[in-house]
Amino acid sequence: QTIIVVEVKCFRDVKSLLDEFYHVIGQYLLYRQALSLKNIDTPIFLAIPENAFEQLLRRQTIMSVMNETQVKLVVVNLDTEEVVSWIP
């Protein structure tokens, strides 16, 4: 049995996608570091809506930050409430 931690973010306002990303990535990194400091070896994933992910993919800087920081993603279709993709 594997345990993971998933931080869910909605990215409700498309107009402030960059602001949302800025806050979300900071939270994700803080949570990951806190788990590490407590010697908790549990993977943490960031769950984001499919439409937000598609918009983020278009921005090279954001994708570069996500690759550099090794953010693990769960992409979710909010209409069907199904996981579209796991990106470890």
PDB file of C-alpha atoms in Angstrom, residues 2-3 8 23-25 33 36 38-39 41 44 46-47 51 54-56 64 67-70 74-75 79-80:
ATOM      1  CA  THR A   2       1.299   3.439  -0.969  1.00  0.00           C
ATOM      2  CA  ILE A   3       0.306   6.672   0.716  1.00  0.00           C
ATOM      3  CA  VAL A   8      -5.893  20.284  -4.621  1.00  0.00           C
ATOM      4  CA  HIS A  23       0.847  30.995  -4.640  1.00  0.00           C
ATOM      5  CA  VAL A  24       0.231  27.337  -5.452  1.00  0.00           C
ATOM      6  CA  ILE A  25       3.859  26.549  -6.256  1.00  0.00           C
ATOM      7  CA  GLN A  33       9.888  20.753   2.595  1.00  0.00           C
ATOM      8  CA  SER A  36      11.045  16.301   4.376  1.00  0.00           C
ATOM      9  CA  LYS A  38       9.814  15.652   9.544  1.00  0.00           C
ATOM     10  CA  ASN A  39      11.487  12.735   7.729  1.00  0.00           C
ATOM     11  CA  ASP A  41       8.957  10.097   2.860  1.00  0.00           C
ATOM     12  CA  ILE A  44       3.200  15.024  -2.574  1.00  0.00           C
ATOM     13  CA  LEU A  46      -0.394  18.979  -6.906  1.00  0.00           C
ATOM     14  CA  ALA A  47      -3.879  18.354  -8.337  1.00  0.00           C
ATOM     15  CA  ASN A  51      -8.128  23.433 -18.372  1.00  0.00           C
ATOM     16  CA  GLU A  54      -3.519  23.215 -20.663  1.00  0.00           C
ATOM     17  CA  GLN A  55      -3.093  26.966 -20.181  1.00  0.00           C
ATOM     18  CA  LEU A  56      -0.002  26.487 -18.030  1.00  0.00           C
ATOM     19  CA  SER A  64      10.421  25.409 -16.728  1.00  0.00           C
ATOM     20  CA  ASN A  67      10.403  20.920 -14.227  1.00  0.00           C
ATOM     21  CA  GLU A  68      13.117  22.625 -12.183  1.00  0.00           C
ATOM     22  CA  THR A  69      11.239  22.155  -8.904  1.00  0.00           C
ATOM     23  CA  GLN A  70      10.142  18.623  -9.856  1.00  0.00           C
ATOM     24  CA  VAL A  74      -2.400  15.080 -10.962  1.00  0.00           C
ATOM     25  CA  VAL A  75      -4.472  16.574 -13.770  1.00  0.00           C
ATOM     26  CA  ASP A  79     -16.714  17.906 -15.175  1.00  0.00           C
ATOM     27  CA  THR A  80     -16.255  14.143 -14.958  1.00  0.00           C
TER      28      THR A  80
END
